[in-house]
Amino acid sequence: MNTLDIRLYGDPILRRKCLPVKKIDTITELVSKMIEIMYLHKGVGLAAPQVGMAKRVIVVDTSEERNSLIILINPEIINQEGEEIAIEGCLSLPGISAEVSRSKKVRVKGLSFKGQEVQMEGEGLLARAFLHEIDHLDGILFIDRISKEKK
Ligand code: CO
């Protein structure tokens, strides 16, 4: 199996509650693999279970230039504001997209790749990416957040 494969819908790992990372030096390889896969597939974000690891790690880059990489370990949403509906997709559900309502602005905290505590804010697409990827860490997929009529 190609090690750069993305786990697809139906794979049980996508429904697992991922475990917090205790030692950052144990996930170096995982993080570089996630970054490579995210850029290779032109995704705006990726969560560890999508590459087969049930650990609380996400990578995000919502910039058009693809130069604003965020790596967040054990991320948590600490504040959410507003509401915005937009089309969403997921690399684990190729070919599927739908309107999903999310908070417009979020504040997240977590650990950087250097193990430092960080906080950051995201608005619009960045807020959406944080929420979507952190959902993955709890086994939640964007299709779970679509209204029943649209399903
Ligand atoms: Co996804």
PDB file of C-alpha atoms and ligand atoms in Angstrom:
ATOM      1  CA  MET A   1       0.000   0.000   0.000  1.00  0.00           C
ATOM      2  CA  ASN A   2       1.236   3.437  -0.902  1.00  0.00           C
ATOM      3  CA  THR A   3       2.198   5.217   2.295  1.00  0.00           C
ATOM      4  CA  LEU A   4       0.798   8.448   0.905  1.00  0.00           C
ATOM      5  CA  ASP A   5      -2.700   6.996   0.621  1.00  0.00           C
ATOM      6  CA  ILE A   6      -5.578   8.846   2.227  1.00  0.00           C
ATOM      7  CA  ARG A   7      -8.032   6.849   4.327  1.00  0.00           C
ATOM      8  CA  LEU A   8     -11.440   7.019   2.682  1.00  0.00           C
ATOM      9  CA  TYR A   9     -14.987   7.111   3.996  1.00  0.00           C
ATOM     10  CA  GLY A  10     -15.894   3.695   5.378  1.00  0.00           C
ATOM     11  CA  ASP A  11     -12.484   3.181   6.988  1.00  0.00           C
ATOM     12  CA  PRO A  12     -13.178   2.746  10.732  1.00  0.00           C
ATOM     13  CA  ILE A  13     -10.231   4.938  11.723  1.00  0.00           C
ATOM     14  CA  LEU A  14     -12.196   7.971  10.500  1.00  0.00           C
ATOM     15  CA  ARG A  15     -14.769   7.308  13.219  1.00  0.00           C
ATOM     16  CA  ARG A  16     -12.352   6.921  16.114  1.00  0.00           C
ATOM     17  CA  LYS A  17     -11.803   9.405  18.891  1.00  0.00           C
ATOM     18  CA  CYS A  18      -8.130  10.244  18.521  1.00  0.00           C
ATOM     19  CA  LEU A  19      -5.700  10.262  21.436  1.00  0.00           C
ATOM     20  CA  PRO A  20      -3.755  13.297  22.619  1.00  0.00           C
ATOM     21  CA  VAL A  21      -0.082  13.437  21.706  1.00  0.00           C
ATOM     22  CA  LYS A  22       2.152  13.116  24.747  1.00  0.00           C
ATOM     23  CA  LYS A  23       5.590  13.340  23.206  1.00  0.00           C
ATOM     24  CA  ILE A  24       6.031  15.508  20.168  1.00  0.00           C
ATOM     25  CA  ASP A  25       9.181  13.724  19.035  1.00  0.00           C
ATOM     26  CA  THR A  26       7.056  10.621  18.372  1.00  0.00           C
ATOM     27  CA  ILE A  27       5.046  12.344  15.639  1.00  0.00           C
ATOM     28  CA  THR A  28       7.763  13.938  13.495  1.00  0.00           C
ATOM     29  CA  GLU A  29       7.287  11.415  10.710  1.00  0.00           C
ATOM     30  CA  LEU A  30       3.504  11.617  10.921  1.00  0.00           C
ATOM     31  CA  VAL A  31       3.523  15.401  10.599  1.00  0.00           C
ATOM     32  CA  SER A  32       5.812  15.425   7.567  1.00  0.00           C
ATOM     33  CA  LYS A  33       3.650  12.798   5.913  1.00  0.00           C
ATOM     34  CA  MET A  34       0.512  14.844   6.603  1.00  0.00           C
ATOM     35  CA  ILE A  35       2.066  17.989   5.143  1.00  0.00           C
ATOM     36  CA  GLU A  36       3.194  16.128   2.036  1.00  0.00           C
ATOM     37  CA  ILE A  37      -0.231  14.575   1.486  1.00  0.00           C
ATOM     38  CA  MET A  38      -2.128  17.815   2.102  1.00  0.00           C
ATOM     39  CA  TYR A  39      -0.103  19.706  -0.521  1.00  0.00           C
ATOM     40  CA  LEU A  40      -0.021  16.787  -2.943  1.00  0.00           C
ATOM     41  CA  HIS A  41      -3.823  16.625  -2.952  1.00  0.00           C
ATOM     42  CA  LYS A  42      -4.282  20.415  -2.816  1.00  0.00           C
ATOM     43  CA  GLY A  43      -6.265  20.176   0.410  1.00  0.00           C
ATOM     44  CA  VAL A  44      -6.716  23.091   2.804  1.00  0.00           C
ATOM     45  CA  GLY A  45      -6.261  20.808   5.780  1.00  0.00           C
ATOM     46  CA  LEU A  46      -5.697  17.275   6.950  1.00  0.00           C
ATOM     47  CA  ALA A  47      -6.147  15.383  10.202  1.00  0.00           C
ATOM     48  CA  ALA A  48      -3.979  12.485  11.401  1.00  0.00           C
ATOM     49  CA  PRO A  49      -6.708   9.787  11.154  1.00  0.00           C
ATOM     50  CA  GLN A  50      -6.897  10.534   7.421  1.00  0.00           C
ATOM     51  CA  VAL A  51      -3.392   9.114   7.076  1.00  0.00           C
ATOM     52  CA  GLY A  52      -4.100   6.205   9.420  1.00  0.00           C
ATOM     53  CA  MET A  53      -3.041   7.538  12.834  1.00  0.00           C
ATOM     54  CA  ALA A  54      -5.608   8.092  15.588  1.00  0.00           C
ATOM     55  CA  LYS A  55      -3.684  10.975  17.147  1.00  0.00           C
ATOM     56  CA  ARG A  56      -4.729  14.568  17.773  1.00  0.00           C
ATOM     57  CA  VAL A  57      -2.750  16.345  15.067  1.00  0.00           C
ATOM     58  CA  ILE A  58      -3.953  18.628  12.287  1.00  0.00           C
ATOM     59  CA  VAL A  59      -2.281  20.559   9.484  1.00  0.00           C
ATOM     60  CA  VAL A  60      -3.965  23.482   7.738  1.00  0.00           C
ATOM     61  CA  ASP A  61      -3.097  25.868   4.913  1.00  0.00           C
ATOM     62  CA  THR A  62      -5.930  27.966   3.530  1.00  0.00           C
ATOM     63  CA  SER A  63      -3.720  30.392   1.599  1.00  0.00           C
ATOM     64  CA  GLU A  64      -3.861  30.517  -2.194  1.00  0.00           C
ATOM     65  CA  GLU A  65      -0.076  30.770  -2.336  1.00  0.00           C
ATOM     66  CA  ARG A  66       0.207  27.574  -0.250  1.00  0.00           C
ATOM     67  CA  ASN A  67       2.737  29.195   2.050  1.00  0.00           C
ATOM     68  CA  SER A  68       0.865  29.536   5.359  1.00  0.00           C
ATOM     69  CA  LEU A  69       1.239  26.144   6.953  1.00  0.00           C
ATOM     70  CA  ILE A  70      -0.205  25.653  10.424  1.00  0.00           C
ATOM     71  CA  ILE A  71       0.628  22.532  12.426  1.00  0.00           C
ATOM     72  CA  LEU A  72      -1.452  22.112  15.554  1.00  0.00           C
ATOM     73  CA  ILE A  73      -1.089  19.343  18.113  1.00  0.00           C
ATOM     74  CA  ASN A  74      -3.864  18.540  20.600  1.00  0.00           C
ATOM     75  CA  PRO A  75      -5.947  21.415  19.198  1.00  0.00           C
ATOM     76  CA  GLU A  76      -9.002  22.701  21.037  1.00  0.00           C
ATOM     77  CA  ILE A  77     -11.620  25.276  20.140  1.00  0.00           C
ATOM     78  CA  ILE A  78     -11.780  27.833  22.927  1.00  0.00           C
ATOM     79  CA  ASN A  79     -14.144  30.356  21.376  1.00  0.00           C
ATOM     80  CA  GLN A  80     -16.600  30.505  18.489  1.00  0.00           C
ATOM     81  CA  GLU A  81     -18.538  33.414  17.045  1.00  0.00           C
ATOM     82  CA  GLY A  82     -21.093  33.981  14.316  1.00  0.00           C
ATOM     83  CA  GLU A  83     -22.293  31.627  11.639  1.00  0.00           C
ATOM     84  CA  GLU A  84     -21.481  31.097   8.006  1.00  0.00           C
ATOM     85  CA  ILE A  85     -22.722  28.618   5.434  1.00  0.00           C
ATOM     86  CA  ALA A  86     -20.317  27.500   2.724  1.00  0.00           C
ATOM     87  CA  ILE A  87     -19.549  24.549   0.483  1.00  0.00           C
ATOM     88  CA  GLU A  88     -17.260  22.024   2.096  1.00  0.00           C
ATOM     89  CA  GLY A  89     -15.492  18.899   0.958  1.00  0.00           C
ATOM     90  CA  CYS A  90     -13.036  16.403   2.398  1.00  0.00           C
ATOM     91  CA  LEU A  91     -10.122  14.440   0.945  1.00  0.00           C
ATOM     92  CA  SER A  92     -11.559  11.309   2.612  1.00  0.00           C
ATOM     93  CA  LEU A  93     -14.841  11.750   0.703  1.00  0.00           C
ATOM     94  CA  PRO A  94     -13.686  12.480  -2.846  1.00  0.00           C
ATOM     95  CA  GLY A  95     -16.310  13.897  -5.176  1.00  0.00           C
ATOM     96  CA  ILE A  96     -18.675  14.890  -2.402  1.00  0.00           C
ATOM     97  CA  SER A  97     -19.364  18.452  -1.348  1.00  0.00           C
ATOM     98  CA  ALA A  98     -22.185  20.139   0.503  1.00  0.00           C
ATOM     99  CA  GLU A  99     -23.161  23.309   2.282  1.00  0.00           C
ATOM    100  CA  VAL A 100     -22.238  23.212   5.948  1.00  0.00           C
ATOM    101  CA  SER A 101     -22.991  25.801   8.586  1.00  0.00           C
ATOM    102  CA  ARG A 102     -20.026  26.612  10.821  1.00  0.00           C
ATOM    103  CA  SER A 103     -18.955  29.351  13.183  1.00  0.00           C
ATOM    104  CA  LYS A 104     -17.570  32.333  11.301  1.00  0.00           C
ATOM    105  CA  LYS A 105     -14.768  33.038  13.715  1.00  0.00           C
ATOM    106  CA  VAL A 106     -12.931  30.697  16.068  1.00  0.00           C
ATOM    107  CA  ARG A 107     -10.122  30.830  18.539  1.00  0.00           C
ATOM    108  CA  VAL A 108      -8.075  27.661  18.931  1.00  0.00           C
ATOM    109  CA  LYS A 109      -5.310  26.597  21.208  1.00  0.00           C
ATOM    110  CA  GLY A 110      -2.862  23.755  21.004  1.00  0.00           C
ATOM    111  CA  LEU A 111       0.806  22.946  20.808  1.00  0.00           C
ATOM    112  CA  SER A 112       3.135  23.997  18.020  1.00  0.00           C
ATOM    113  CA  PHE A 113       5.488  21.510  16.385  1.00  0.00           C
ATOM    114  CA  LYS A 114       8.113  22.802  18.817  1.00  0.00           C
ATOM    115  CA  GLY A 115       5.905  21.912  21.758  1.00  0.00           C
ATOM    116  CA  GLN A 116       5.025  25.489  22.657  1.00  0.00           C
ATOM    117  CA  GLU A 117       1.503  26.440  23.667  1.00  0.00           C
ATOM    118  CA  VAL A 118      -0.060  28.544  20.976  1.00  0.00           C
ATOM    119  CA  GLN A 119      -3.365  30.285  20.390  1.00  0.00           C
ATOM    120  CA  MET A 120      -4.659  31.543  17.090  1.00  0.00           C
ATOM    121  CA  GLU A 121      -7.745  33.007  15.522  1.00  0.00           C
ATOM    122  CA  GLY A 122      -9.345  32.045  12.287  1.00  0.00           C
ATOM    123  CA  GLU A 123     -12.116  33.626  10.281  1.00  0.00           C
ATOM    124  CA  GLY A 124     -14.078  32.376   7.283  1.00  0.00           C
ATOM    125  CA  LEU A 125     -12.249  29.577   5.476  1.00  0.00           C
ATOM    126  CA  LEU A 126      -9.568  29.299   8.150  1.00  0.00           C
ATOM    127  CA  ALA A 127     -12.196  28.977  10.904  1.00  0.00           C
ATOM    128  CA  ARG A 128     -13.964  26.354   8.800  1.00  0.00           C
ATOM    129  CA  ALA A 129     -10.735  24.424   8.273  1.00  0.00           C
ATOM    130  CA  PHE A 130      -9.964  24.389  12.001  1.00  0.00           C
ATOM    131  CA  LEU A 131     -13.483  23.185  12.829  1.00  0.00           C
ATOM    132  CA  HIS A 132     -13.505  20.557  10.072  1.00  0.00           C
ATOM    133  CA  GLU A 133     -10.092  19.132  11.012  1.00  0.00           C
ATOM    134  CA  ILE A 134     -10.737  19.152  14.762  1.00  0.00           C
ATOM    135  CA  ASP A 135     -14.026  17.336  14.058  1.00  0.00           C
ATOM    136  CA  HIS A 136     -11.963  14.592  12.399  1.00  0.00           C
ATOM    137  CA  LEU A 137     -10.120  14.050  15.702  1.00  0.00           C
ATOM    138  CA  ASP A 138     -13.452  13.170  17.317  1.00  0.00           C
ATOM    139  CA  GLY A 139     -14.548  10.900  14.484  1.00  0.00           C
ATOM    140  CA  ILE A 140     -16.923  13.488  13.042  1.00  0.00           C
ATOM    141  CA  LEU A 141     -17.159  14.040   9.280  1.00  0.00           C
ATOM    142  CA  PHE A 142     -18.633  17.077   7.518  1.00  0.00           C
ATOM    143  CA  ILE A 143     -21.509  14.990   6.197  1.00  0.00           C
ATOM    144  CA  ASP A 144     -22.620  14.509   9.823  1.00  0.00           C
ATOM    145  CA  ARG A 145     -23.262  18.254   9.945  1.00  0.00           C
ATOM    146  CA  ILE A 146     -25.468  18.452   6.873  1.00  0.00           C
ATOM    147  CA  SER A 147     -29.188  18.843   7.394  1.00  0.00           C
ATOM    148  CA  LYS A 148     -31.183  15.639   6.871  1.00  0.00           C
ATOM    149  CA  GLU A 149     -33.010  16.940   3.770  1.00  0.00           C
ATOM    150  CA  LYS A 150     -29.726  17.574   1.988  1.00  0.00           C
ATOM    151  CA  LYS A 151     -28.354  14.139   2.779  1.00  0.00           C
TER     152      LYS A 151
HETATM  153 CO    CO B   1     -11.826  16.232   6.045  1.00  0.00          CO
END
